[in-house]
Backbone as a chain_set.jsonl record, in Angstrom:
{"seq": "MPHLIIQVHTVAATVPDSMAVEPILQDLREREVAPATILVDQGYTSATFLVEQAKQ", "coords": {"N": [[-6.183, 26.638, 6.563], [-4.607, 25.452, 9.49], [-2.965, 22.311, 9.862], [-3.334, 19.871, 12.278], [-1.71, 17.564, 14.266], [-2.159, 15.241, 16.73], [-0.606, 13.356, 19.145], [-0.481, 10.881, 21.575], [1.48, 9.768, 24.219], [2.052, 7.86, 26.869], [3.911, 7.855, 29.842], [5.751, 6.913, 32.805], [5.782, 9.123, 35.64], [8.37, 9.685, 36.4], [9.912, 9.613, 34.147], [11.796, 11.526, 31.94], [10.556, 14.22, 29.889], [11.898, 14.481, 27.46], [12.53, 11.888, 26.751], [10.248, 10.853, 25.661], [9.803, 11.885, 23.162], [11.067, 10.703, 20.849], [9.793, 8.06, 20.575], [7.189, 8.954, 19.955], [7.568, 10.425, 17.547], [8.577, 8.38, 15.939], [6.354, 6.666, 15.729], [4.612, 8.379, 14.347], [6.051, 8.659, 11.949], [5.954, 6.026, 10.984], [3.263, 5.852, 10.403], [3.181, 7.603, 8.379], [2.662, 10.339, 8.791], [4.301, 12.219, 9.859], [5.314, 15.374, 11.095], [6.485, 18.229, 9.199], [7.648, 20.308, 10.489], [8.691, 20.642, 13.812], [7.544, 21.694, 16.847], [8.619, 22.436, 20.022], [8.921, 22.653, 23.621], [11.396, 23.79, 26.001], [11.809, 21.594, 27.66], [11.903, 19.385, 26.04], [14.113, 19.455, 24.48], [17.461, 18.99, 23.296], [20.83, 19.313, 22.235], [21.676, 17.053, 20.836], [19.222, 15.786, 20.249], [18.003, 17.715, 18.553], [19.772, 17.763, 16.361], [19.632, 15.079, 15.463], [16.885, 14.879, 14.755], [16.771, 16.736, 12.7], [18.063, 15.415, 10.696], [16.241, 13.559, 9.834]], "CA": [[-6.319, 26.13, 7.913], [-3.469, 24.63, 9.919], [-3.185, 20.886, 10.098], [-2.887, 19.574, 13.628], [-1.558, 16.15, 14.582], [-2.017, 15.03, 18.166], [-0.141, 12.01, 19.468], [-0.368, 10.704, 23.019], [2.425, 8.726, 24.639], [2.026, 7.918, 28.329], [5.065, 7.278, 30.528], [5.761, 7.16, 34.247], [6.113, 10.505, 36.005], [9.812, 9.828, 36.579], [10.572, 9.6, 32.839], [11.898, 12.894, 31.411], [9.804, 14.494, 28.662], [12.747, 14.278, 26.284], [12.552, 10.463, 26.409], [8.99, 10.505, 25.001], [9.719, 12.472, 21.832], [11.435, 9.758, 19.794], [8.716, 7.093, 20.297], [6.07, 9.649, 19.305], [7.936, 10.703, 16.156], [8.696, 7.1, 15.226], [5.003, 6.223, 15.419], [4.099, 9.252, 13.294], [6.744, 8.305, 10.704], [5.418, 4.74, 10.523], [1.926, 6.114, 9.848], [3.408, 8.565, 7.304], [2.059, 11.632, 9.125], [5.284, 12.995, 10.624], [5.277, 16.788, 10.714], [7.679, 18.809, 8.584], [8.193, 21.195, 11.51], [8.384, 20.187, 15.167], [7.624, 22.767, 17.836], [8.713, 21.862, 21.364], [9.433, 23.584, 24.623], [12.761, 23.476, 26.43], [11.857, 20.281, 28.299], [12.057, 18.324, 25.048], [15.229, 19.697, 23.571], [18.883, 18.861, 23.582], [21.555, 19.467, 20.973], [21.651, 15.761, 20.143], [17.873, 15.591, 19.717], [17.767, 18.618, 17.426], [20.582, 17.301, 15.234], [19.069, 13.827, 14.976], [15.608, 15.127, 14.102], [17.015, 17.478, 11.47], [18.511, 14.433, 9.701], [15.152, 12.668, 9.417]], "C": [[-5.066, 25.32, 8.275], [-3.894, 23.173, 10.084], [-2.589, 20.569, 11.462], [-2.855, 18.071, 13.83], [-1.343, 16.047, 16.08], [-1.652, 13.575, 18.392], [0.028, 11.931, 20.971], [0.572, 9.537, 23.302], [2.546, 8.834, 26.158], [3.246, 7.201, 28.907], [4.931, 7.567, 32.018], [6.213, 8.591, 34.533], [7.615, 10.732, 36.139], [10.591, 9.843, 35.26], [10.62, 11.033, 32.309], [11.119, 13.043, 30.103], [10.618, 14.176, 27.421], [12.797, 12.813, 25.845], [11.283, 10.037, 25.659], [8.935, 10.978, 23.553], [10.006, 11.453, 20.742], [10.36, 8.7, 19.551], [7.512, 7.734, 19.601], [6.393, 9.887, 17.831], [8.069, 9.424, 15.345], [7.32, 6.582, 14.827], [4.406, 7.067, 14.293], [4.751, 8.953, 11.954], [6.192, 7.01, 10.124], [4.033, 4.902, 9.899], [1.962, 7.15, 8.737], [2.669, 9.882, 7.528], [3.011, 12.486, 9.965], [5.263, 14.445, 10.159], [6.586, 17.241, 10.075], [8.404, 19.706, 9.576], [7.752, 20.693, 12.872], [8.584, 21.353, 16.119], [7.605, 22.139, 19.22], [9.134, 22.947, 22.357], [10.786, 23.075, 25.114], [12.873, 22.094, 27.075], [12.11, 19.135, 27.339], [13.336, 18.443, 24.241], [16.59, 19.378, 24.166], [19.571, 19.016, 22.235], [21.496, 18.172, 20.174], [20.291, 15.522, 19.51], [17.644, 16.449, 18.478], [18.539, 18.186, 16.194], [19.99, 16.035, 14.632], [17.761, 14.039, 14.232], [15.765, 15.89, 12.797], [17.448, 16.533, 10.345], [17.36, 13.636, 9.12], [14.072, 13.356, 8.661]], "O": [[-4.537, 24.586, 7.44], [-5.043, 22.872, 10.406], [-1.46, 20.962, 11.758], [-3.849, 17.383, 13.596], [-0.451, 16.689, 16.634], [-2.317, 12.672, 17.884], [0.62, 12.824, 21.577], [0.465, 8.468, 22.702], [3.093, 9.812, 26.666], [3.568, 6.081, 28.509], [4.095, 8.369, 32.433], [6.947, 9.187, 33.745], [8.081, 11.863, 36.003], [11.802, 10.063, 35.261], [9.582, 11.692, 32.235], [11.036, 12.104, 29.31], [10.085, 13.658, 26.44], [13.08, 12.531, 24.68], [11.257, 8.952, 25.078], [8.091, 10.509, 22.79], [9.236, 11.357, 19.787], [10.031, 8.454, 18.39], [6.888, 7.107, 18.745], [5.576, 9.583, 16.962], [7.703, 9.401, 14.17], [7.14, 6.108, 13.706], [3.767, 6.531, 13.387], [4.08, 8.987, 10.922], [5.987, 6.905, 8.915], [3.674, 4.173, 8.975], [0.921, 7.54, 8.208], [2.122, 10.469, 6.594], [2.572, 13.373, 10.697], [5.202, 14.713, 8.959], [7.655, 16.706, 10.371], [9.625, 19.85, 9.517], [6.584, 20.358, 13.072], [9.669, 21.93, 16.187], [6.683, 21.396, 19.555], [9.633, 24.006, 21.978], [11.253, 22.026, 24.67], [13.943, 21.487, 27.034], [12.487, 18.041, 27.757], [13.606, 17.593, 23.392], [16.816, 19.487, 25.371], [18.93, 18.86, 21.195], [21.288, 18.2, 18.961], [20.211, 15.099, 18.356], [17.146, 15.958, 17.466], [18.006, 18.24, 15.086], [19.862, 15.933, 13.412], [17.549, 13.437, 13.18], [14.967, 15.706, 11.878], [17.221, 16.824, 9.171], [17.482, 13.088, 8.025], [13.1, 12.719, 8.255]]}, "num_chains": 1, "name": "protein.A"}
């Protein structure tokens, strides 16, 4: 069975989706449940984000 982690992070409508990813991942890391693989859509990605997340 797949393991599913759901994390909710609410921001104002004017905040880009990409700005919500790091706080979500930081919280998951602190709780030691960060996923080994992160699946996102184009709204969450940038070259900088992908490189930084690959390092962690």
